[in-house]
mmCIF file of C-alpha atoms and ligand atoms in Angstrom:
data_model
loop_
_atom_site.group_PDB
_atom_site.id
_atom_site.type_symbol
_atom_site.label_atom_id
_atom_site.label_comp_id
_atom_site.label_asym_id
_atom_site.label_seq_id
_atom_site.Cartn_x
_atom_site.Cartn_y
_atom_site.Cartn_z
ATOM 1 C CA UNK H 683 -126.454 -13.848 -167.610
ATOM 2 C CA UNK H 684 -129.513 -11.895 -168.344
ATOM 3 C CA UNK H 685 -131.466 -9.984 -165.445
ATOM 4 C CA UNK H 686 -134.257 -12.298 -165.438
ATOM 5 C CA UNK H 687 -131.760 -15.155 -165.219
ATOM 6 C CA UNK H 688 -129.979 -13.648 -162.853
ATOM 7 C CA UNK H 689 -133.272 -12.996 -160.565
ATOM 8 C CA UNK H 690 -134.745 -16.258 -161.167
ATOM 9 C CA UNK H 691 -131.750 -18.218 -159.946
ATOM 10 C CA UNK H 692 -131.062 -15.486 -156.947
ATOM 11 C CA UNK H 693 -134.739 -16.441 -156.261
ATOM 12 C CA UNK H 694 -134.098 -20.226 -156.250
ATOM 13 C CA UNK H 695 -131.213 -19.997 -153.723
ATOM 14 C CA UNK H 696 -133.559 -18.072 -151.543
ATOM 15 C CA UNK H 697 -136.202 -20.645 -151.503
ATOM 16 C CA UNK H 698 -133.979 -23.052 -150.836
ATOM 17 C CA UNK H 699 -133.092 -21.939 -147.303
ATOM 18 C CA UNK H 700 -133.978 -24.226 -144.371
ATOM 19 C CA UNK H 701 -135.411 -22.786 -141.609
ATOM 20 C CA UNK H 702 -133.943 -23.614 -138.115
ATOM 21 C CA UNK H 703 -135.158 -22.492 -134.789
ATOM 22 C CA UNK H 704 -133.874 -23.428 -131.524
ATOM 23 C CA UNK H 705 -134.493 -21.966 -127.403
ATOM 24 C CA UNK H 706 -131.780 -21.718 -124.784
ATOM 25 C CA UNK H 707 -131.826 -20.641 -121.042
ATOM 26 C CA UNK H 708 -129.842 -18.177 -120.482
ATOM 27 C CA UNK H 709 -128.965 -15.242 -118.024
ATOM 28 C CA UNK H 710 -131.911 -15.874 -116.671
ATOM 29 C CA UNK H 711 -133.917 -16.128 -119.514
ATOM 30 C CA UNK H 712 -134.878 -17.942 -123.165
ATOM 31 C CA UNK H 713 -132.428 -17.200 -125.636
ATOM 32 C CA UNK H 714 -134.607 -17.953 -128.895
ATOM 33 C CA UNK H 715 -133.400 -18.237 -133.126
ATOM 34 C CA UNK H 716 -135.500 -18.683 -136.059
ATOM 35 C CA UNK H 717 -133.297 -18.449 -138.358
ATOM 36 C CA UNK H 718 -132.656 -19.321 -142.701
ATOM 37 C CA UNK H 719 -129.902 -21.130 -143.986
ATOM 38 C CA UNK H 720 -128.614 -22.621 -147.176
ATOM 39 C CA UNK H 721 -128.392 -25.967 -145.131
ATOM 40 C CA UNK H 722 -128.847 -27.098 -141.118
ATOM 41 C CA UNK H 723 -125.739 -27.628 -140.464
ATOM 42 C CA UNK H 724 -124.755 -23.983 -141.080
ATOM 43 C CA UNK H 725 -127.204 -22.507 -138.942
ATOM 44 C CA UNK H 726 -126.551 -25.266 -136.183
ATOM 45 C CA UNK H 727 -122.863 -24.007 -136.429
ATOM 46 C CA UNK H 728 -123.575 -20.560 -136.396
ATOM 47 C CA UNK H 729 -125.951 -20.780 -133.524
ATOM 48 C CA UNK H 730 -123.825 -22.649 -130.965
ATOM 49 C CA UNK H 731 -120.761 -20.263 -131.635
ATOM 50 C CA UNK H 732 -124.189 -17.370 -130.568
ATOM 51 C CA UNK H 733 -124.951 -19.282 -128.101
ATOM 52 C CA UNK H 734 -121.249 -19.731 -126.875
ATOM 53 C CA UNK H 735 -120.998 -15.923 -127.025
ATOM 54 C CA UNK H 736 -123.642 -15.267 -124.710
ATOM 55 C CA UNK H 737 -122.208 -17.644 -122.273
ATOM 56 C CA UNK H 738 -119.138 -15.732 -122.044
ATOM 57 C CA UNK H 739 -120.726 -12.364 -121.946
ATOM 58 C CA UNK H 740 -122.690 -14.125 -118.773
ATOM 59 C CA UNK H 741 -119.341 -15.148 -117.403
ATOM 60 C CA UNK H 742 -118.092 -11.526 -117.544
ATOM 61 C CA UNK H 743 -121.275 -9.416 -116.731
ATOM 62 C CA UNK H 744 -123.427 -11.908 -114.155
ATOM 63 C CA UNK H 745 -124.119 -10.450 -110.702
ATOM 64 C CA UNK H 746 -125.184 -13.853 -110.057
ATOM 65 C CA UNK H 747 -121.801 -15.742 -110.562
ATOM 66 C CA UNK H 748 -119.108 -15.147 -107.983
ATOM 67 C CA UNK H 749 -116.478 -15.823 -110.456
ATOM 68 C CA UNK H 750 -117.428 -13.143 -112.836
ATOM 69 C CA UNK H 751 -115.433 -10.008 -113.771
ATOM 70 C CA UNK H 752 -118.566 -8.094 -112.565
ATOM 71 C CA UNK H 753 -118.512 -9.697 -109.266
ATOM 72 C CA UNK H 754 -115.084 -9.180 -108.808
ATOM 73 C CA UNK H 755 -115.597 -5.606 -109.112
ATOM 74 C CA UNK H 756 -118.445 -5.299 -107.086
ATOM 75 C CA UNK H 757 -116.760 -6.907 -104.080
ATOM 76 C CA UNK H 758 -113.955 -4.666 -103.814
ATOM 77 C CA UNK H 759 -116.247 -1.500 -104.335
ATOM 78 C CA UNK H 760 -114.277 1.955 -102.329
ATOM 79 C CA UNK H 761 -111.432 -0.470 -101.863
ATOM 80 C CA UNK H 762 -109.600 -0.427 -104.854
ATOM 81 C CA UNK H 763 -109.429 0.215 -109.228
ATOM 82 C CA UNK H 764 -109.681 -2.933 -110.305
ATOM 83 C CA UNK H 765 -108.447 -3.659 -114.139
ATOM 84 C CA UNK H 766 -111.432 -4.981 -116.014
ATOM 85 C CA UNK H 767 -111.807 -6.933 -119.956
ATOM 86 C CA UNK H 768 -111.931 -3.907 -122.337
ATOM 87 C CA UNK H 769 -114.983 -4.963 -123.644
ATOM 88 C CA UNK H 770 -116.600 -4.764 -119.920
ATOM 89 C CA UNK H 771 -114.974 -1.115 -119.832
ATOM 90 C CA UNK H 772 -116.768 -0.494 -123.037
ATOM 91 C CA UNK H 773 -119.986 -1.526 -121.635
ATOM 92 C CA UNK H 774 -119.621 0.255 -118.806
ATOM 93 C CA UNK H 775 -118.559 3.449 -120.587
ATOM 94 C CA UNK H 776 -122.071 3.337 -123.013
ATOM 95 C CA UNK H 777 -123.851 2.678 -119.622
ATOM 96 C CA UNK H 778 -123.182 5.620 -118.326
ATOM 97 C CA UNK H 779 -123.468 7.449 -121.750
ATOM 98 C CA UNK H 780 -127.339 6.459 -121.217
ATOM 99 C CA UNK H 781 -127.337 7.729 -117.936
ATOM 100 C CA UNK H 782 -126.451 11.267 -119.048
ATOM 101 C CA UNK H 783 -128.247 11.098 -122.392
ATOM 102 C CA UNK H 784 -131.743 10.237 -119.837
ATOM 103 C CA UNK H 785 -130.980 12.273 -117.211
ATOM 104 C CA UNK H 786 -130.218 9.649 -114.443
ATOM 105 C CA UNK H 787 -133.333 7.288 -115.253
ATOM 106 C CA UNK H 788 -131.172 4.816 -116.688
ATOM 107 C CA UNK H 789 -128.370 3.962 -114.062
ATOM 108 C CA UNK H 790 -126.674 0.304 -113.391
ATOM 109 C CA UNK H 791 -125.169 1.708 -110.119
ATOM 110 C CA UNK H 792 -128.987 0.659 -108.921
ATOM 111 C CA UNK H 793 -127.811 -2.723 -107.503
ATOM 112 C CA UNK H 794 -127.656 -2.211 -103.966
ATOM 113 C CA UNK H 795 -131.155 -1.112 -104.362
ATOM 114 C CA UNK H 796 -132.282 -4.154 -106.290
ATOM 115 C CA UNK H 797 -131.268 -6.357 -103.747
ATOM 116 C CA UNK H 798 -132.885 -4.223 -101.127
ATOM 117 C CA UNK H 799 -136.082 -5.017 -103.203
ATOM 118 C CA UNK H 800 -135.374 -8.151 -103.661
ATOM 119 C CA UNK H 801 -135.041 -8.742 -99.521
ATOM 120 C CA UNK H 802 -137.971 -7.308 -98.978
ATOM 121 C CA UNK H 803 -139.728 -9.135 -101.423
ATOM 122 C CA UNK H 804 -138.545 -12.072 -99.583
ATOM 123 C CA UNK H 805 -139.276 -10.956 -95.710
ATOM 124 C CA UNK H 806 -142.264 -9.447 -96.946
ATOM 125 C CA UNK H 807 -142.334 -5.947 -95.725
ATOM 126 C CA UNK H 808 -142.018 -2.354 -97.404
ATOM 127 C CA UNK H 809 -138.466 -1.111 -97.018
ATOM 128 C CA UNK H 810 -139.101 2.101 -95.191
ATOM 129 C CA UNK H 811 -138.213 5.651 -96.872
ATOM 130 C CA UNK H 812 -135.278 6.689 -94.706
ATOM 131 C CA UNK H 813 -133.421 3.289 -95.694
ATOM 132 C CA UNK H 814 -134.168 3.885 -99.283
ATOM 133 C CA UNK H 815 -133.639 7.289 -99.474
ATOM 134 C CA UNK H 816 -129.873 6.382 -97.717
ATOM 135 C CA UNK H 817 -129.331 3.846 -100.071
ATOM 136 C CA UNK H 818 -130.057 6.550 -103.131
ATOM 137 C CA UNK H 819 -127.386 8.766 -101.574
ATOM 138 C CA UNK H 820 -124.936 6.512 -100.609
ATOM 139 C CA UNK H 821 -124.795 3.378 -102.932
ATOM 140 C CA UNK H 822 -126.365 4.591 -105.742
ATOM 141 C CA UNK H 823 -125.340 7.040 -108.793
ATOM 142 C CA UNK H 824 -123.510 6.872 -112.329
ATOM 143 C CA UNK H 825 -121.461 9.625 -111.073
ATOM 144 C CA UNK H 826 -119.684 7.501 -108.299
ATOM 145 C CA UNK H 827 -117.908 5.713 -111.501
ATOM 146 C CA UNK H 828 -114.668 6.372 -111.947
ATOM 147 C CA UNK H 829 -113.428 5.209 -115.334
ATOM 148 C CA UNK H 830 -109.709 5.522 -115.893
ATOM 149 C CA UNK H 831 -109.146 4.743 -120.062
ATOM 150 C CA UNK H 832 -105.646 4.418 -119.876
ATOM 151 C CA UNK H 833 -105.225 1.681 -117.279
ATOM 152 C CA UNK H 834 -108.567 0.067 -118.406
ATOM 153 C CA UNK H 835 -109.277 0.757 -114.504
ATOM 154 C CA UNK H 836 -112.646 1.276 -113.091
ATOM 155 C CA UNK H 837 -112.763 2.236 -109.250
ATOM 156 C CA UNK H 838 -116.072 2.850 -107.106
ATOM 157 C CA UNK H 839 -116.449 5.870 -105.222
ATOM 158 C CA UNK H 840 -118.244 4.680 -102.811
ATOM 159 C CA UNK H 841 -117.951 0.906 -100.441
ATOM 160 C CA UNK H 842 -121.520 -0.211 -101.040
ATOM 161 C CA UNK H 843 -122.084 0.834 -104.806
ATOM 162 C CA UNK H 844 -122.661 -2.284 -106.963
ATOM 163 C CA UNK H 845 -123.173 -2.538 -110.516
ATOM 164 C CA UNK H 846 -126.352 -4.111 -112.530
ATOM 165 C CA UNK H 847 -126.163 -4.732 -116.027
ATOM 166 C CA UNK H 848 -129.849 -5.940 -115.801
ATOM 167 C CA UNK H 849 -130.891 -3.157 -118.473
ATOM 168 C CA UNK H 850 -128.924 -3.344 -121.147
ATOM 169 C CA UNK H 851 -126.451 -6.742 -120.910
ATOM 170 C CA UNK H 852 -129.358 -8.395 -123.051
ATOM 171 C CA UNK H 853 -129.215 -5.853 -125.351
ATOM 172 C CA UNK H 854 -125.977 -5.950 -126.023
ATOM 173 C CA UNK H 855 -125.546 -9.552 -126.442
ATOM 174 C CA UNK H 856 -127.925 -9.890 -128.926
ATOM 175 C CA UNK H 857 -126.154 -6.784 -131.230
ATOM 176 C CA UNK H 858 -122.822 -9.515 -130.318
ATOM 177 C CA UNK H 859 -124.844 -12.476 -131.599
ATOM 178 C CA UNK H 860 -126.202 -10.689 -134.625
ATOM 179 C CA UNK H 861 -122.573 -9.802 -135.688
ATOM 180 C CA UNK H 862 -121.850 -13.628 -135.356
ATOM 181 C CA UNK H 863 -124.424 -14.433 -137.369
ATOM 182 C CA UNK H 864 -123.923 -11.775 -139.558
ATOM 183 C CA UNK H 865 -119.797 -13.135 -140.226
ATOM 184 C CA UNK H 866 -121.258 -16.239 -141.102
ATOM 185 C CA UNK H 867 -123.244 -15.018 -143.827
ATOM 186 C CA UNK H 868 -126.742 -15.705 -142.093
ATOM 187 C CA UNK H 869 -128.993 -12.846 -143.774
ATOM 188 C CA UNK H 870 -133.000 -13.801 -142.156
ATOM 189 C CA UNK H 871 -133.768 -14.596 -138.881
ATOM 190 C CA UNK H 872 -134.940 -13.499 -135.579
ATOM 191 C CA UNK H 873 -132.887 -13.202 -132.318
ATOM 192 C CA UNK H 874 -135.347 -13.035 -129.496
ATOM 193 C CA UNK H 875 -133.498 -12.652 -125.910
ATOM 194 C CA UNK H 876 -136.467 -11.865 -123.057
ATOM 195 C CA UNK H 877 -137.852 -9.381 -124.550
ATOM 196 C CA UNK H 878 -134.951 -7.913 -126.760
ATOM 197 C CA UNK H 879 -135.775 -9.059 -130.483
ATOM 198 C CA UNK H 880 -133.274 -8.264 -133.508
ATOM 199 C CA UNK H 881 -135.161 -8.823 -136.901
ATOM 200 C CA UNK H 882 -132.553 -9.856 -139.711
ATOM 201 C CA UNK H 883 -133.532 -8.838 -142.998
ATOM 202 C CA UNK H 884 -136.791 -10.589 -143.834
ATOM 203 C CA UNK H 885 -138.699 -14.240 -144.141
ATOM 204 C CA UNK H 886 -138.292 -15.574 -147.433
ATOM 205 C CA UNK H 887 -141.080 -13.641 -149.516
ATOM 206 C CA UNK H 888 -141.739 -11.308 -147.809
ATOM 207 C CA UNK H 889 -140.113 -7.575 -146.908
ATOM 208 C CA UNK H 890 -140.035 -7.382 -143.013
ATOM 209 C CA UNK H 891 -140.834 -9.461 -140.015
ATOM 210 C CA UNK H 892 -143.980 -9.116 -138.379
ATOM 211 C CA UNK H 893 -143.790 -9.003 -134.190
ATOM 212 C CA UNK H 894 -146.576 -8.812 -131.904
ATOM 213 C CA UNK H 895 -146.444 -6.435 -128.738
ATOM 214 C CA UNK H 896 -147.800 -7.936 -125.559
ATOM 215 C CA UNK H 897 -151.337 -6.455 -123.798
ATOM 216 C CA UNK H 898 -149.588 -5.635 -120.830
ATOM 217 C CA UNK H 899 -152.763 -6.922 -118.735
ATOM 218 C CA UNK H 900 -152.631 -10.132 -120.937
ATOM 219 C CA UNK H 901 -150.186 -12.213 -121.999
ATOM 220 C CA UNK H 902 -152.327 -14.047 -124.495
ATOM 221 C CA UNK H 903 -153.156 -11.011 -126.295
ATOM 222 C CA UNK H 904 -151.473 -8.700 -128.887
ATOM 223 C CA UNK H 905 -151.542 -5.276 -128.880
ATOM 224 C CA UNK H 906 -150.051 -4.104 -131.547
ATOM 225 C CA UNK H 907 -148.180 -5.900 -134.542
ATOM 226 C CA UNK H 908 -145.101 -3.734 -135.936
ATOM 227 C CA UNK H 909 -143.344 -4.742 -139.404
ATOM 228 C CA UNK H 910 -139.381 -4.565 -139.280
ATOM 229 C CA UNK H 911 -136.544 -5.477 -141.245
ATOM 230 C CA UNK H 912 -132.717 -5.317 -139.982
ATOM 231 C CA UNK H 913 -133.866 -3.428 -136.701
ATOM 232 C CA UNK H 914 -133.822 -4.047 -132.818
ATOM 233 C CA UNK H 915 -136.621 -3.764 -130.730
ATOM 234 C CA UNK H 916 -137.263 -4.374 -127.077
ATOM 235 C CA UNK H 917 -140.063 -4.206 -124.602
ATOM 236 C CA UNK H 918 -139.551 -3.331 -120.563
ATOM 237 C CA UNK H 919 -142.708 -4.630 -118.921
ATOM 238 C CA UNK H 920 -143.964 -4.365 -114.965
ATOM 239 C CA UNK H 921 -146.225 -7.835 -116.006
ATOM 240 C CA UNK H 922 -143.800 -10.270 -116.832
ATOM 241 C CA UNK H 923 -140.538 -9.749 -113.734
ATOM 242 C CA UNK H 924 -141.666 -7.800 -110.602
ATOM 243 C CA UNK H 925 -141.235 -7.749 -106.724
ATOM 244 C CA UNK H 926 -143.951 -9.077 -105.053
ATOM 245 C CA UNK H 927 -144.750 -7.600 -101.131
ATOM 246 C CA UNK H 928 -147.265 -7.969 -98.951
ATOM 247 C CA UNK H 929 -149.660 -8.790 -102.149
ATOM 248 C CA UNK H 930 -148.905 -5.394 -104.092
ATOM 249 C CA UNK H 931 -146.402 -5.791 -107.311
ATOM 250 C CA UNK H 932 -143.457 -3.868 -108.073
ATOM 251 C CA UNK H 933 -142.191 -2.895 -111.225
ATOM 252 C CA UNK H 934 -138.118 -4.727 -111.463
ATOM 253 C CA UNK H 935 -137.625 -1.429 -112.951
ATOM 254 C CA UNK H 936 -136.379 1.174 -110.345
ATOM 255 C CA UNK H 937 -135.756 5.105 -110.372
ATOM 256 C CA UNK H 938 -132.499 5.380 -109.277
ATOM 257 C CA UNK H 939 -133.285 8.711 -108.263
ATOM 258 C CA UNK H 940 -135.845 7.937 -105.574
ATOM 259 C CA UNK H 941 -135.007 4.451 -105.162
ATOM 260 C CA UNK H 942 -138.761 3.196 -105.560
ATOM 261 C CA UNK H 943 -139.869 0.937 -108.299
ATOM 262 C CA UNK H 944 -141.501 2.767 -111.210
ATOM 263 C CA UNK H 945 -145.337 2.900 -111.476
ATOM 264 C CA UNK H 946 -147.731 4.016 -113.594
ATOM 265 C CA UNK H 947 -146.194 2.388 -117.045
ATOM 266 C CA UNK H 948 -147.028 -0.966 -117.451
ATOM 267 C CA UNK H 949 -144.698 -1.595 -120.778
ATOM 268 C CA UNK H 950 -142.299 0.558 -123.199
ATOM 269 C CA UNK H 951 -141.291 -0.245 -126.626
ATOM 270 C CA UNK H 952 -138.212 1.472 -128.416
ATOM 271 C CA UNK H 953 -137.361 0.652 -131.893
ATOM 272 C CA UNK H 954 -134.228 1.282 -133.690
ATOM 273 C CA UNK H 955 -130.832 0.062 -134.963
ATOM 274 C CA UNK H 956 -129.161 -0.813 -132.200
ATOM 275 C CA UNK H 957 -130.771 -3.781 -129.677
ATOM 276 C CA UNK H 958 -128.260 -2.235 -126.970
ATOM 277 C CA UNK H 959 -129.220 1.183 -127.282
ATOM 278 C CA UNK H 960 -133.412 0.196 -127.349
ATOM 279 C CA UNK H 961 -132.851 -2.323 -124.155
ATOM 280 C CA UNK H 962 -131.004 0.671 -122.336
ATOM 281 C CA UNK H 963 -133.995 2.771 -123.234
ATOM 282 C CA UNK H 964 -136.807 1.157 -122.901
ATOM 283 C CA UNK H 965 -135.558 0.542 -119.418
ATOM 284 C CA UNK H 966 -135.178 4.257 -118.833
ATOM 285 C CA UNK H 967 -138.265 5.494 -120.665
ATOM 286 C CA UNK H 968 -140.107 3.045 -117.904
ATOM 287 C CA UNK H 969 -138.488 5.128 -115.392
ATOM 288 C CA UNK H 970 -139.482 8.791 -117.321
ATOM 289 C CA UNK H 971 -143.379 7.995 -117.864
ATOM 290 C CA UNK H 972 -145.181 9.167 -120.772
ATOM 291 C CA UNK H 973 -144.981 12.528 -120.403
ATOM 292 C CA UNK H 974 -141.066 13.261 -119.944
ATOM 293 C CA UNK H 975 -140.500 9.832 -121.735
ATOM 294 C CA UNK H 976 -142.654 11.351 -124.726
ATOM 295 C CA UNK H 977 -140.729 14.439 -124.546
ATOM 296 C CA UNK H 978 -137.307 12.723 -124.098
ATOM 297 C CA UNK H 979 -137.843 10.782 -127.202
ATOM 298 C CA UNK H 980 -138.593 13.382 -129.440
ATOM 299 C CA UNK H 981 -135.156 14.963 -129.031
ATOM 300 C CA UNK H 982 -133.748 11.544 -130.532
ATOM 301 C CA UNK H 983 -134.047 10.945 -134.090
ATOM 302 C CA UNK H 984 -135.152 7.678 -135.706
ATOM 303 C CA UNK H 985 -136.197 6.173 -132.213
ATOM 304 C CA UNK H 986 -139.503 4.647 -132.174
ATOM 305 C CA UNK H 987 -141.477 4.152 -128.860
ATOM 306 C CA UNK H 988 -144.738 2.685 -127.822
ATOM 307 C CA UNK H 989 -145.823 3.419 -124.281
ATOM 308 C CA UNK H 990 -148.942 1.558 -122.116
ATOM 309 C CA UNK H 991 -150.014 3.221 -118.733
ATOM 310 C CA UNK H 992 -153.469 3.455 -117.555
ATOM 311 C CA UNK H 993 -155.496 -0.108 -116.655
ATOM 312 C CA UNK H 994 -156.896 -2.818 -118.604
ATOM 313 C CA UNK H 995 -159.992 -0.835 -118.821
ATOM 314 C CA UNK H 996 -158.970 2.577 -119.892
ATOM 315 C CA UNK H 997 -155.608 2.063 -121.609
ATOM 316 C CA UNK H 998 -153.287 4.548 -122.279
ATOM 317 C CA UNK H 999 -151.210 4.315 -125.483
ATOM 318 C CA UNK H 1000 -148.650 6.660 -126.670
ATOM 319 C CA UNK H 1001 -146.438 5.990 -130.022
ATOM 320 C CA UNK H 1002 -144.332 8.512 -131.681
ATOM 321 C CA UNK H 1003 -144.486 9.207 -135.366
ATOM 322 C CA UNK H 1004 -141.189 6.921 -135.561
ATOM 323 C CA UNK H 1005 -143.314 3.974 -134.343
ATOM 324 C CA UNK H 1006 -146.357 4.255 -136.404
ATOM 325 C CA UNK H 1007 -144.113 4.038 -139.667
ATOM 326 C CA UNK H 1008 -143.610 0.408 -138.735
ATOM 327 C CA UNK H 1009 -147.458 -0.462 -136.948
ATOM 328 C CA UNK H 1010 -149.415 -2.971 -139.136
ATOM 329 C CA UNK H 1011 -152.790 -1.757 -137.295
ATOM 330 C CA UNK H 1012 -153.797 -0.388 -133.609
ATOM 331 C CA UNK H 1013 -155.904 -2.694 -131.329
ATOM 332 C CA UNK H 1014 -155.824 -0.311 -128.814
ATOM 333 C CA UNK H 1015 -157.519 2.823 -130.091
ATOM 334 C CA UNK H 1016 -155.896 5.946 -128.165
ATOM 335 C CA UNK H 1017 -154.905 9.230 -129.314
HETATM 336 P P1 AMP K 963 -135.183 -4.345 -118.466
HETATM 337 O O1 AMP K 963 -135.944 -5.616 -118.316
HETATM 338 O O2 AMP K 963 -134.251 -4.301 -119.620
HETATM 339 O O3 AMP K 963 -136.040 -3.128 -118.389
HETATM 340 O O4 AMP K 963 -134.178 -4.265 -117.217
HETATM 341 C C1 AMP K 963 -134.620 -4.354 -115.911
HETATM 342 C C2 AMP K 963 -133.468 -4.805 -115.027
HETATM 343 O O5 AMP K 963 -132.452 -3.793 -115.043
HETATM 344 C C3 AMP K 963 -133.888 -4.971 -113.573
HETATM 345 O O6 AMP K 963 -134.243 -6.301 -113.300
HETATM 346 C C4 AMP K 963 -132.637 -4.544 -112.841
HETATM 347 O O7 AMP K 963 -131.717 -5.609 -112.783
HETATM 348 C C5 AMP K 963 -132.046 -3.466 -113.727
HETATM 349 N N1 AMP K 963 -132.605 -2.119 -113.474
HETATM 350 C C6 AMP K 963 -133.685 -1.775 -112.712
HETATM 351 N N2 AMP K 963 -133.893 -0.442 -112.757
HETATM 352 C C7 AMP K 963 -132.927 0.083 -113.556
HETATM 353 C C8 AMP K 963 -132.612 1.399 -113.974
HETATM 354 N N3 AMP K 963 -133.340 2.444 -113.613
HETATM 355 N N4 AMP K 963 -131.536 1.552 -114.796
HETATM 356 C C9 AMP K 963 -130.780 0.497 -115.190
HETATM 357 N N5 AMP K 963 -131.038 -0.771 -114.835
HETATM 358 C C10 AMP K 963 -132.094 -0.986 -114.031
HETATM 359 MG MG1 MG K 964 -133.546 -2.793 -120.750
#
């Protein structure tokens, strides 16, 4: 077979993908696929046995379910080591690899403090500092962790400490889902899970998938548009999940440091290769603000970030060099 033969009919099987895309609602939130296939059935296949996965991940890492592994940890926290899946002690392990790689600002020991927030949200007051600040040295910190390899054990150091995988379980299901899709030989599409996007390879035609990042201060509007091909991307946002008290909003985002929602950012993109690594960062870069955030991600290589503080009126936009590679234009102009 000649070249041009061999193009022309590589070209044919492309165009002859069907496109499929379907929405779930799960952990919480829409599980979404737009994906190509050489024929429906295939992708309808390939995304149940996704959608299957993420339903088991939810049945090992929901706070919400009483049955889960997660839960079953959490209840017996300063009691005992409790054996866990080795996949959850793999999870847990790269959680706390992002809590030393950022300093503390990424931390899923920050559960007894989201459920503080989430009680006040719902008696309507302003937790006072000195319960905070006693819930930040008692319930809260990475450190409290202990991980032993060898049994596959994990023990809490401390009675009230509860885990949240709130920052990064997303993330990590959608790298899960990709490698599904991956196995069965799905090449294009887009997994979009709240917020955490994986772009596979690229719509017939063309080289990359084009994704719009939300105005902050409207939901309507675009911000930017970035162009990526076989890369994860994720935005944290104050607008979209937040505590609401006495008529002020909260970030969902807290710094596990001070125990007080983050301010002051309204959104933070991260691009790179891994969706679990840019959920577990944008999450922390929320927490750092621009400055340290900025200066955080220049230490990493090959991670793009976007960053919106200031108001509607006088926005403040900060991308790295990493990010602008992949920006298709800037309706925000800022230095
Ligand atoms: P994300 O939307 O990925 O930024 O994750 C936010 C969710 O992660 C919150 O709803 C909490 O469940 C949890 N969370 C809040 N603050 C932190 C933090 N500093 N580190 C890790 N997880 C957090
Ligand atoms: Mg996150």
């Amino acid at each position: 077979m000649s070249l041009i033969t061999l193009f022309l009919s590589l070209l044919l099987t492309q165009l002859d993908l069907v496109v499929v895309e379907r929405a779930f609602f799960v952990m919480g939130t829409i599980l979404e696929f737009e994906l190509y296939c050489e024929n429906k059935k295939s992708c309808n296949d390939a995304v149940f046995e996704a959608y299957s996965e993420v339903k088991r991940l939810d049945d090992m890492l929901s706070n919400y379910k009483p049955d889960s592994d997660l839960s079953k940890l959490n209840s017996v926290a300063g009691k005992r080591a409790v054996v866990v899946p080795e996949e959850f002690f793999d999870i847990t392990r790269r959680s706390i690899y992002f809590s030393r790689i950022t300093n503390g600002a990424f931390d899923i020991t920050v559960g007894e403090l989201v459920r503080l927030w989430k009680e006040s949200e719902s008696k309507n007051v302003i937790p006072d500092e000195n319960t905070v600040k006693k819930i930040v040295s008692e319930c809260v910190g990475f450190d409290k962790i202990m991980l032993y390899p060898r049994e596959r054990k994990v023990f809490f150091n401390s009675s009230c400490l509860s885990i949240d995988f709130g920052g990064i379980g997303k993330g990590y299901a959608v790298d899960r889902v990709v490698g599904i899709l991956r196995e069965r030989g799905i090449r294009r599409g887009i997994v979009n899970f709240g917020g955490n996007i994986y772009a596979m390879g690229s719509p017939v035609g063309k080289s990359a998938w084009r994704i719009g990042i939300r105005d902050p201060w409207n939901k309507d509007k675009v911000i930017s548009y970035i162009e990526i091909s076989d890369m994860a991307v994720s935005t944290s946002g104050d607008y979209e999940r937040y505590f609401e008290i006495k008529g002020r909003r909260f970030s969902h985002i807290i710094d596990p440091r001070s125990g007080f929602p983050v301010s002051g950012v309204h959104s933070v993109t991260v691009l790179a290769k891994s969706a679990t690594e840019v959920d577990a960062l944008s999450t922390a870069i929320s927490v750092m603000g621009i400055e340290k955030g900025a200066e955080f991600v220049d230490r990493l290589s090959s991670v793009g970030v976007m960053m919106v503080a200031g108001d509607s009126k006088s926005a403040l936009v900060y991308r790295n060099d990493a990010f602008k590679k992949f920006e298709l234009n800037h309706a925000l102009n800022n230095p």
